[in-house]
Short mmCIF file of N, CA and C and ligand atoms in Angstrom, two decimals:
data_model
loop_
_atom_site.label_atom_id
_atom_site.label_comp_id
_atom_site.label_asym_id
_atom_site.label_seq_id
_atom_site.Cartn_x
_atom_site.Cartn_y
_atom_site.Cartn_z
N UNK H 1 42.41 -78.35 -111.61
CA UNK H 1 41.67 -77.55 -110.61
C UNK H 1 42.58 -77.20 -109.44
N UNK H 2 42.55 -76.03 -109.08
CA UNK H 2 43.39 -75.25 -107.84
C UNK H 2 43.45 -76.22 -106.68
N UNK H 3 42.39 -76.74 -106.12
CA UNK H 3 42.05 -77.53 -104.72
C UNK H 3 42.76 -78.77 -104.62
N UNK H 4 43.49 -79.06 -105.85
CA UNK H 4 43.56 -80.36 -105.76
C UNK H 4 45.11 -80.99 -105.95
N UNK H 5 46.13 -79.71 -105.85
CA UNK H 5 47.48 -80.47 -105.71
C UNK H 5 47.84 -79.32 -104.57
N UNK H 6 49.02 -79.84 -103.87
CA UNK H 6 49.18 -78.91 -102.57
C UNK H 6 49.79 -77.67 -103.14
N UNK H 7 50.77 -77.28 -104.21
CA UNK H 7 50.12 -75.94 -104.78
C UNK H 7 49.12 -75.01 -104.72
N UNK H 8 47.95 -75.81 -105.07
CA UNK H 8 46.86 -75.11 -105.24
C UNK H 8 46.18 -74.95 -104.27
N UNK H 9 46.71 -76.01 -103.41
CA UNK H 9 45.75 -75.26 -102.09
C UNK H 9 46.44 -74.42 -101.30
N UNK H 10 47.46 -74.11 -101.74
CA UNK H 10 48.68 -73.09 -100.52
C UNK H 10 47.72 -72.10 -101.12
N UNK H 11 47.79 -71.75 -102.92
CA UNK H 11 47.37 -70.70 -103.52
C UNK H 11 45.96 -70.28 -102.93
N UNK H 12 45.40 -71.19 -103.10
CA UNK H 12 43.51 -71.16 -102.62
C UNK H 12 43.54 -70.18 -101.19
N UNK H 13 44.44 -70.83 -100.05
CA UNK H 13 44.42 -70.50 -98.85
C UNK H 13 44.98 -68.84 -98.49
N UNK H 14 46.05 -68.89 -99.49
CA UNK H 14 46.83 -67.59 -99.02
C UNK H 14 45.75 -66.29 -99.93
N UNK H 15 44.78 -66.58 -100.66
CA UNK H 15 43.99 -65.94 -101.43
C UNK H 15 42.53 -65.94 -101.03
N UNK H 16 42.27 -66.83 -100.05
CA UNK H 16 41.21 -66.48 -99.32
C UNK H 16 41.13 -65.85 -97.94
N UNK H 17 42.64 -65.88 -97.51
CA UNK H 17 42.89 -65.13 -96.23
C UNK H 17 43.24 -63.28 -96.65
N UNK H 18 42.16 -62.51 -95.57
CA UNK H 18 41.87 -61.36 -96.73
C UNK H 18 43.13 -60.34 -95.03
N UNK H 19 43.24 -59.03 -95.69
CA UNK H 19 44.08 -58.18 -95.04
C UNK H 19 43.52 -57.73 -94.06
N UNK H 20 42.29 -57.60 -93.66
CA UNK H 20 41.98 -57.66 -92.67
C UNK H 20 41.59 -58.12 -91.34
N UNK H 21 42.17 -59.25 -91.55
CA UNK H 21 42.33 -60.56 -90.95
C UNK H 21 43.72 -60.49 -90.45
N UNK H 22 44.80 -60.17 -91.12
CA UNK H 22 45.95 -60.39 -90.92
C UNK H 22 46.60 -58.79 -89.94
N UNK H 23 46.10 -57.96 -90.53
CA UNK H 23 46.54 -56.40 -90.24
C UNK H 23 47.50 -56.43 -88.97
N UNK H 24 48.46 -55.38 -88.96
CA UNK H 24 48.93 -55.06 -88.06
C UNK H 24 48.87 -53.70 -87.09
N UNK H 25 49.03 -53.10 -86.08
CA UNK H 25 48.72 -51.90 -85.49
C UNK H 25 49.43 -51.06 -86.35
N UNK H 26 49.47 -49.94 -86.85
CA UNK H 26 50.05 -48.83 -87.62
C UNK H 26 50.53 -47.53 -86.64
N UNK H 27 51.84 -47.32 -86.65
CA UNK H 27 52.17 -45.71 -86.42
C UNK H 27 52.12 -44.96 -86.74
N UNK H 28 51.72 -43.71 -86.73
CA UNK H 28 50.94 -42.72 -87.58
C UNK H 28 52.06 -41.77 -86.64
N UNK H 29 52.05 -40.87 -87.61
CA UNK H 29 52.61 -39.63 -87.34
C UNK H 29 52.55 -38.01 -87.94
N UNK H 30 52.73 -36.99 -87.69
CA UNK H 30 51.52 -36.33 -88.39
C UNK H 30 53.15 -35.37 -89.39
N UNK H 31 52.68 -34.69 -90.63
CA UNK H 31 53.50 -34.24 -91.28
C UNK H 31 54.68 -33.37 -90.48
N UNK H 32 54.20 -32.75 -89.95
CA UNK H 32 54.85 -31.33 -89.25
C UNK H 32 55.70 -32.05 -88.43
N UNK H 33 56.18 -33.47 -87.71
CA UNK H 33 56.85 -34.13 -87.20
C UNK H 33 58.34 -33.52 -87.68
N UNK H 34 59.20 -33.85 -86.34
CA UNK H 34 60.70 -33.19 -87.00
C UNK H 34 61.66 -34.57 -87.23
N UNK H 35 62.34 -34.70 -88.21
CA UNK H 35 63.05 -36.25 -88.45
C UNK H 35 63.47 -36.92 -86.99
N UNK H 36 64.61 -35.52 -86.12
CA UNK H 36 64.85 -36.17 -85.26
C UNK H 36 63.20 -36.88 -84.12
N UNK H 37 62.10 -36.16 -84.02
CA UNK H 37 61.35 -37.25 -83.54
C UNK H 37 60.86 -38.32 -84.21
N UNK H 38 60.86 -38.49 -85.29
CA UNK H 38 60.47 -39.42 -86.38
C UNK H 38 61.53 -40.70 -85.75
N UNK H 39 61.96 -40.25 -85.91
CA UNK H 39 63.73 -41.52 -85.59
C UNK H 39 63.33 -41.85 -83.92
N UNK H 40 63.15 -41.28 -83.15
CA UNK H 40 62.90 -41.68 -81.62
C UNK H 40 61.70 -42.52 -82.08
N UNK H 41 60.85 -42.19 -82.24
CA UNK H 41 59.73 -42.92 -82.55
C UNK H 41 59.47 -44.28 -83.12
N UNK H 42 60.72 -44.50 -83.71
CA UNK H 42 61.25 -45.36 -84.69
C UNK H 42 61.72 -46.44 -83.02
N UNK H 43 62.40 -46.30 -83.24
CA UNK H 43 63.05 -46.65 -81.33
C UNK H 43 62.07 -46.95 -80.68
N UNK H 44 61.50 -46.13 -80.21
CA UNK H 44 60.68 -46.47 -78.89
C UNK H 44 59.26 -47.38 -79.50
N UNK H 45 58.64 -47.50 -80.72
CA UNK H 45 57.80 -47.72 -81.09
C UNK H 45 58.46 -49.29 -81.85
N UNK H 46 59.43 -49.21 -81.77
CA UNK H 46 59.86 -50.79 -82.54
C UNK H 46 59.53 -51.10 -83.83
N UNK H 47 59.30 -49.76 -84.58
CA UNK H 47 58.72 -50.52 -86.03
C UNK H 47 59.99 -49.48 -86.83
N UNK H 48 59.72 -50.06 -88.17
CA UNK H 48 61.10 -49.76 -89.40
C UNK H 48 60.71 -48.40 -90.62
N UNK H 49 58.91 -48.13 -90.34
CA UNK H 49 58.13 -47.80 -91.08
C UNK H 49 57.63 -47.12 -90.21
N UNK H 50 56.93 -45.79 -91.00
CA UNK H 50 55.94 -44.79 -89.94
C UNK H 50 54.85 -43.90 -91.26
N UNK H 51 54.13 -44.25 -90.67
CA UNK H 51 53.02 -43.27 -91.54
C UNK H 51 53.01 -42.01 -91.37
N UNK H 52 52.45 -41.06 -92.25
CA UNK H 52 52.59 -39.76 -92.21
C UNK H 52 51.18 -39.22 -92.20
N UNK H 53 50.36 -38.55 -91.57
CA UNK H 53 48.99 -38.11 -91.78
C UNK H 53 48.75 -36.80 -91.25
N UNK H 54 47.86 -36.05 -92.24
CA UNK H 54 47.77 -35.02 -92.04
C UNK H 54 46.82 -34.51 -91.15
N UNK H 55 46.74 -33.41 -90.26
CA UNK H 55 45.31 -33.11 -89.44
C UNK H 55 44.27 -33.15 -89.57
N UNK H 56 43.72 -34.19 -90.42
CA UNK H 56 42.34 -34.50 -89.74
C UNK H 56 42.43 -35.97 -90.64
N UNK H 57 43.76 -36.24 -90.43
CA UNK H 57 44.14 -37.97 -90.01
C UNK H 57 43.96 -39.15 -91.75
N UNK H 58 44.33 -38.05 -92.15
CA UNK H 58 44.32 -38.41 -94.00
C UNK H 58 45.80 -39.15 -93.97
N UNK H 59 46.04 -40.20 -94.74
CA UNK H 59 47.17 -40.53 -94.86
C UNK H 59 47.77 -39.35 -96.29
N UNK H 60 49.04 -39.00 -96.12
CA UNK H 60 50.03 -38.42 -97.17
C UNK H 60 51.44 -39.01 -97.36
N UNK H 61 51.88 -39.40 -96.50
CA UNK H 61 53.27 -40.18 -96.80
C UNK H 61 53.67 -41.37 -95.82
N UNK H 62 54.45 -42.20 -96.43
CA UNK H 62 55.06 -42.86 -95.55
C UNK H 62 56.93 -42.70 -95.27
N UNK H 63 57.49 -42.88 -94.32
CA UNK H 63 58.70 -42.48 -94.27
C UNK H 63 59.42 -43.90 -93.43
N UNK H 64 60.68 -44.16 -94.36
CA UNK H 64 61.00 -45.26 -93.95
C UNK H 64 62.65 -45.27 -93.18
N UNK H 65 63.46 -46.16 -92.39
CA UNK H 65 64.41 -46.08 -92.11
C UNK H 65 65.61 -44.94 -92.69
N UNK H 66 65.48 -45.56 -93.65
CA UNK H 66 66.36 -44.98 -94.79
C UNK H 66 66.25 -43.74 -95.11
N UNK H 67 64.96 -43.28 -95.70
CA UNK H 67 64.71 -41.78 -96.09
C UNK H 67 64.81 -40.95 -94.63
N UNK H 68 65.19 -41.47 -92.95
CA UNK H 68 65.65 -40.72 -92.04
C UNK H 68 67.06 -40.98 -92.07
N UNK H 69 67.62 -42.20 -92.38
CA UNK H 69 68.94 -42.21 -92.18
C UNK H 69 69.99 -40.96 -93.19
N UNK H 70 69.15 -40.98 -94.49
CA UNK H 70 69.60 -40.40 -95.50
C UNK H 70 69.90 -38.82 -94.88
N UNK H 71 68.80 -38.48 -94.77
CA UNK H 71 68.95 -36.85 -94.17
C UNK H 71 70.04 -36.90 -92.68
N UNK H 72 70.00 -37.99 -92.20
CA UNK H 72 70.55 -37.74 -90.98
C UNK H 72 72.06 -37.60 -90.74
N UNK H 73 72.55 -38.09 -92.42
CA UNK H 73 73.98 -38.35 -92.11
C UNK H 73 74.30 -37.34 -93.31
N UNK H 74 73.82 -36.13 -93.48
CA UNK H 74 73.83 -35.22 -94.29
C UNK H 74 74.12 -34.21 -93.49
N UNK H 75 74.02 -32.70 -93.09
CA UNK H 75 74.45 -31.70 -93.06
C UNK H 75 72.98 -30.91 -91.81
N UNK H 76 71.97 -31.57 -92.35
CA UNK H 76 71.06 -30.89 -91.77
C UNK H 76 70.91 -31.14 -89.98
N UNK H 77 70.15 -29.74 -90.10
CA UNK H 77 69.52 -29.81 -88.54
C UNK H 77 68.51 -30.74 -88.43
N UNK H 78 68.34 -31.91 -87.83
CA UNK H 78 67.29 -32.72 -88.20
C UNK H 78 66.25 -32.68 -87.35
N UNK H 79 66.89 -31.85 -86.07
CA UNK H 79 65.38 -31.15 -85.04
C UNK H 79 64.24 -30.05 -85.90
N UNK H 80 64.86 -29.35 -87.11
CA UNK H 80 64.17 -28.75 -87.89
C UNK H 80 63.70 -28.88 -89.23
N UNK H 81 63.92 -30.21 -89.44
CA UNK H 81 63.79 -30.50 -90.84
C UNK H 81 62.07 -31.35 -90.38
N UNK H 82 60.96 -31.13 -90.91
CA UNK H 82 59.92 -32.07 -91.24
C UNK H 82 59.89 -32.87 -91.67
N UNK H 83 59.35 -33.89 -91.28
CA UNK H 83 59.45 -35.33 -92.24
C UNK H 83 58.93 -35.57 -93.54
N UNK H 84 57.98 -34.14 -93.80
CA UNK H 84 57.40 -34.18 -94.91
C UNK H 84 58.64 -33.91 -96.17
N UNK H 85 59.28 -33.24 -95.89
CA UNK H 85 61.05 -33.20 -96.72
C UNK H 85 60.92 -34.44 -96.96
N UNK H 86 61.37 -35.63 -96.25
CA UNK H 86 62.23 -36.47 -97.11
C UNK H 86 61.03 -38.10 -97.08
N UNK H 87 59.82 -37.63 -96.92
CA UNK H 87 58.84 -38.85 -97.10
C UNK H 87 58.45 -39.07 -98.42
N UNK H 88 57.77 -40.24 -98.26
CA UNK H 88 57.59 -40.83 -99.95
C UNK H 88 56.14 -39.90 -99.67
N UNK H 89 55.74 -39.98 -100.86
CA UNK H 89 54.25 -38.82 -100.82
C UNK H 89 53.36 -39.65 -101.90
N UNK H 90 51.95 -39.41 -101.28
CA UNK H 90 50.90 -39.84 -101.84
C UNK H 90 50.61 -38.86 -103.21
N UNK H 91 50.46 -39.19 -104.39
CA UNK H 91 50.10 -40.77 -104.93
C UNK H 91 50.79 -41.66 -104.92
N UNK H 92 52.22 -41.62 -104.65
CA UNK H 92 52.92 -42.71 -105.07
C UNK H 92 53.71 -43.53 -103.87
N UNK H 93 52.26 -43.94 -103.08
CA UNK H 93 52.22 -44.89 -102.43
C UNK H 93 51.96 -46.12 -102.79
N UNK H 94 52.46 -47.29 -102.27
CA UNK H 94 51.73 -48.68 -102.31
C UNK H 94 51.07 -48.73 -101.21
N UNK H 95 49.57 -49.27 -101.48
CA UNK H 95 48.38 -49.26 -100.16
C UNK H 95 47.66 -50.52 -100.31
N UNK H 96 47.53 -51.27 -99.43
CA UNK H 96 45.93 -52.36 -99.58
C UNK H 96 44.64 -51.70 -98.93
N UNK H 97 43.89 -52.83 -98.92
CA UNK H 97 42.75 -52.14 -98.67
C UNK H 97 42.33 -53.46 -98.01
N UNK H 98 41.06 -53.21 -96.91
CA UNK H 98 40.80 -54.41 -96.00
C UNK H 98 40.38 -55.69 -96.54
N UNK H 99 39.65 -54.93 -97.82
CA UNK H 99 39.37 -56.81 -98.35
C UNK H 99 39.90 -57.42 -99.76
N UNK H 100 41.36 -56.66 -99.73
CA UNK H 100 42.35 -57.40 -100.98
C UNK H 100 42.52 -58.51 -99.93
N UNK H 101 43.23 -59.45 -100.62
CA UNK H 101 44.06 -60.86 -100.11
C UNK H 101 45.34 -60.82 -99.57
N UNK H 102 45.94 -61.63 -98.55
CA UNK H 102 46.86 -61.65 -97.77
C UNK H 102 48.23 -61.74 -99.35
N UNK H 103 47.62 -62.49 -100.34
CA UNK H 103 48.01 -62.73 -101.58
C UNK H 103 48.94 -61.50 -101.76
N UNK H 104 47.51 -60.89 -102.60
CA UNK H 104 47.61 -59.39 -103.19
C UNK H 104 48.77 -58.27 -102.07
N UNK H 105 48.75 -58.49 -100.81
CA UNK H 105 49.61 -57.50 -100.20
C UNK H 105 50.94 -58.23 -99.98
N UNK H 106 51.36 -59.18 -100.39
CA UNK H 106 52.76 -59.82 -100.52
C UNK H 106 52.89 -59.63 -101.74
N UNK H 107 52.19 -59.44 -102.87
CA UNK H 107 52.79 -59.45 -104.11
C UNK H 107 53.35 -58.02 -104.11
N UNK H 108 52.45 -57.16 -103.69
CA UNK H 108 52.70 -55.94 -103.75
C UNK H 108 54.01 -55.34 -102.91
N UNK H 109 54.31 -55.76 -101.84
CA UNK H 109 55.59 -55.93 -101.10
C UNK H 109 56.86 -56.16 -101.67
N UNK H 110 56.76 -57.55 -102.75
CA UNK H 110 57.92 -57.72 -103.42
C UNK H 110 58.11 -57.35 -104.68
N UNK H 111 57.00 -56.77 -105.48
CA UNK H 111 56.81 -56.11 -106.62
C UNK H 111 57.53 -54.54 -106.62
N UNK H 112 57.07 -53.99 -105.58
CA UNK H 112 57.33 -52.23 -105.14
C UNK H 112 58.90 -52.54 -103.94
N UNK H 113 58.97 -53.72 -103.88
CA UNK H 113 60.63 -53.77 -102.95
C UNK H 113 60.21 -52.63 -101.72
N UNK H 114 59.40 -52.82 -101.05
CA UNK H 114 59.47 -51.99 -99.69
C UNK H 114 59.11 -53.10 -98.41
N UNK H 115 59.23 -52.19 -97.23
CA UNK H 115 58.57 -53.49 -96.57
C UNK H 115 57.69 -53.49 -95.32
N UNK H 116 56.79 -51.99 -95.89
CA UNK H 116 55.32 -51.58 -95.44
C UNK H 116 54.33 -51.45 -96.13
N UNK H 117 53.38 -51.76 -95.86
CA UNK H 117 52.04 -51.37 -96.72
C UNK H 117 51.06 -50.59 -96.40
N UNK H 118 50.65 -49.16 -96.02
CA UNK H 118 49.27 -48.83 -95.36
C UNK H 118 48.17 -49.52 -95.86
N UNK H 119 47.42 -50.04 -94.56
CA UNK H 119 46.00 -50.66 -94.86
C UNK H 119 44.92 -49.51 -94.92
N UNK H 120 44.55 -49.28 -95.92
CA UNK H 120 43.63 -47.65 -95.99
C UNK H 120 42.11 -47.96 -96.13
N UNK H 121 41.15 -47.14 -95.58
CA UNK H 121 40.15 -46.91 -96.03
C UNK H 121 39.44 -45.91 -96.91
N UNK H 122 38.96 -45.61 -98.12
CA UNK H 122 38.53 -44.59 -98.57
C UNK H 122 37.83 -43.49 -97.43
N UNK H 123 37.68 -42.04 -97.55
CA UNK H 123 36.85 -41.33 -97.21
C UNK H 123 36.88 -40.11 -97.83
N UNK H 124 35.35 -39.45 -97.57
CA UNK H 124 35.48 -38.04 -98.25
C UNK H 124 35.58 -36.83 -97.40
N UNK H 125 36.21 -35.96 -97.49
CA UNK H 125 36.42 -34.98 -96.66
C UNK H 125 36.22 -33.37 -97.96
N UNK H 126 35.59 -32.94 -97.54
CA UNK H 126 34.97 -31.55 -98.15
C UNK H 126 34.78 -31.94 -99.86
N UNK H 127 34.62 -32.69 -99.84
CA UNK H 127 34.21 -33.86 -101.53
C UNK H 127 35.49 -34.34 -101.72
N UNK H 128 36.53 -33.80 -101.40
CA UNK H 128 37.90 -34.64 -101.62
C UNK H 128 38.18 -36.17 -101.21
N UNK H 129 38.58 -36.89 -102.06
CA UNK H 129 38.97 -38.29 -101.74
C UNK H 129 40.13 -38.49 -100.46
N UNK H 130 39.74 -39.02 -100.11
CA UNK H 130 41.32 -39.25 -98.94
C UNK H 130 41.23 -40.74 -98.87
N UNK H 131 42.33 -40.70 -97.29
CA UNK H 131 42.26 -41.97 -97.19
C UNK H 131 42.57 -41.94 -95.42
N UNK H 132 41.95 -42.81 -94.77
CA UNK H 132 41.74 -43.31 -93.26
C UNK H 132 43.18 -44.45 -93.51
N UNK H 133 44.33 -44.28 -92.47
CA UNK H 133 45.14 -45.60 -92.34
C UNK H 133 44.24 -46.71 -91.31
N UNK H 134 44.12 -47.44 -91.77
CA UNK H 134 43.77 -48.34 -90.38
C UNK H 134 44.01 -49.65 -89.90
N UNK H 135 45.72 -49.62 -90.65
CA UNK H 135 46.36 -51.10 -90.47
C UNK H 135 47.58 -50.56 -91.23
N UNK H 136 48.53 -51.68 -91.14
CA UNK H 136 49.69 -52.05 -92.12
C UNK H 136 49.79 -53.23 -92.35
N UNK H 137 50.44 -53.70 -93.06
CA UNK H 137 51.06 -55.35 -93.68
C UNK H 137 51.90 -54.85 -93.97
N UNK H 138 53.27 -55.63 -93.37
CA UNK H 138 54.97 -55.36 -93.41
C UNK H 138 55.17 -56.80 -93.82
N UNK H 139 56.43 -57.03 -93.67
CA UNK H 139 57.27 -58.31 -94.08
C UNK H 139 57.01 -58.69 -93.12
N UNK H 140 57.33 -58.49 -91.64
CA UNK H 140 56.88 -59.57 -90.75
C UNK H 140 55.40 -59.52 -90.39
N UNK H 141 54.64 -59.07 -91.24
CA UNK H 141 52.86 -59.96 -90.97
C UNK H 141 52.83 -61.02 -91.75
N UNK H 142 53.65 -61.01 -93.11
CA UNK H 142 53.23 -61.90 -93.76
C UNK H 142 54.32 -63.22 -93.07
N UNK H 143 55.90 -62.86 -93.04
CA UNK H 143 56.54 -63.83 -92.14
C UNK H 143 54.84 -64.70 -91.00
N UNK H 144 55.19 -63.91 -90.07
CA UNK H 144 54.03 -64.79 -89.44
C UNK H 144 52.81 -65.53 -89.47
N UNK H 145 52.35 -64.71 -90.93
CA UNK H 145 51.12 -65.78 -91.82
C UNK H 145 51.78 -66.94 -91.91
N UNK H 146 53.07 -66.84 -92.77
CA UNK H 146 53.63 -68.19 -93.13
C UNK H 146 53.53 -69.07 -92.03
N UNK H 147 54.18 -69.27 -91.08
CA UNK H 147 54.61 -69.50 -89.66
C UNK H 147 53.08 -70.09 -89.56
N UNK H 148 52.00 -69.68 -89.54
CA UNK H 148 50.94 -69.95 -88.77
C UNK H 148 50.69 -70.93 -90.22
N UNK H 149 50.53 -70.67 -91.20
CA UNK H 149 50.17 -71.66 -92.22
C UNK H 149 51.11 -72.72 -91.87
N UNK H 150 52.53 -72.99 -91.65
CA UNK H 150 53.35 -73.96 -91.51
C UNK H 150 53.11 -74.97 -90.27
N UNK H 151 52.20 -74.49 -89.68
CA UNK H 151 52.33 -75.33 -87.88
C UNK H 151 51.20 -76.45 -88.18
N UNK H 152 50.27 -76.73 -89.06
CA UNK H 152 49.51 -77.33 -88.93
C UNK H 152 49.14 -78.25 -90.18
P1 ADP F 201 64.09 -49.04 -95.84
O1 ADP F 201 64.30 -47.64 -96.26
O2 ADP F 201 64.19 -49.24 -94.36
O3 ADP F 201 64.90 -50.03 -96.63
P2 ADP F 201 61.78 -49.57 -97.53
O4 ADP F 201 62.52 -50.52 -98.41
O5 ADP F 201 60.37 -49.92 -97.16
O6 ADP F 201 62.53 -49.35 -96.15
O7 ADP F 201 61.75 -48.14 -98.20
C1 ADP F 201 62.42 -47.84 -99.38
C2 ADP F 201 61.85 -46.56 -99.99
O8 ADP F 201 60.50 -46.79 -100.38
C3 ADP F 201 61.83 -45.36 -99.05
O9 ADP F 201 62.17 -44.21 -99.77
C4 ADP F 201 60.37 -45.28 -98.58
O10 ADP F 201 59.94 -43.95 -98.35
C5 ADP F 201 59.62 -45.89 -99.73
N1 ADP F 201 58.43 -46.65 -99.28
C6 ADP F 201 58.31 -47.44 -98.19
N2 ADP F 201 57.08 -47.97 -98.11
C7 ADP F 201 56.40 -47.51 -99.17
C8 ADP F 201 55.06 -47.69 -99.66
N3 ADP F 201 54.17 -48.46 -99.04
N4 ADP F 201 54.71 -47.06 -100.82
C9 ADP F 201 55.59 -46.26 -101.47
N5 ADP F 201 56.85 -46.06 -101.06
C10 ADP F 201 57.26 -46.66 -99.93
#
């Protein structure tokens, strides 16, 4: 039984602590963004990861260090390039949702090798499916789960 060797209760614990519990504030940024503000933003906002959402606040991409560094040390004007150029694009996002497990969004972290997650909510917009961001889980939310599981 799970409960009953300290294995199983790390497992029990880290699987009953759900993502919305843990979430972190999310940066959102809207497509039409130009890399070079994407990258300030990056800076002044202290995070490694930036969401991409479209006007009337649908998530579509996420854009990470890299996919700005990439364009940046290339040729282009990067005051005119959109971030929608060089972002990862929905569907082929990795996303949680508020009541997967702190579990489920670390597996998914080291499974997909990235090291953001949008926390999404479904919604419908003109019958179309979308999606509301309304969190992230990065490497350091779950770092600090650990940390808080370790102190006691
Ligand atoms: P970095 O580029 O800083 O190493 P990542 O490892 O998170 O950051 O990103 C690697 C690649 O994966 C990038 O091209 C990025 O757009 C993409 N990526 C980042 N997060 C996600 C995600 N949640 N779902 C899908 N792709 C992602």
């Amino acid at each position: 039984y799970a409960g009953k060797n300290p294995k199983g209760l790390i497992s029990e614990k880290i699987r009953s602590i759900k993502v919305s519990e843990i979430k972190a504030v999310p940066v959102v940024i809207r497509e039409e963004t130009s890399v070079y503000d994407a990258i300030v933003t990056l800076f002044l906002e202290d995070v490694g990861t930036l969401f991409v959402v479209q006007e009337d606040g649908s998530l579509c991409g996420v854009v990470s260090r890299k996919d700005l560094l990439k364009i940046a040390i290339g040729n282009a004007d990067i005051k005119q390039v959109p971030v929608s150029v060089v972002m990862t694009r929905m569907p082929n996002l990795v996303t949680v949702t508020l009541d997967e497990s702190a579990y489920d969004a670390a597996r998914k972290i080291v499974e997909h090798q990235v090291d953001a997650l949008p926390v999404i909510r479904p919604k419908e917009v003109d019958g179309k499916q979308k999606y509301e961001v309304v969190g992230k889980v990065t490497k350091t939310t779950i770092t600090k789960l650990f940390v808080e599981l370790g102190k006691d």
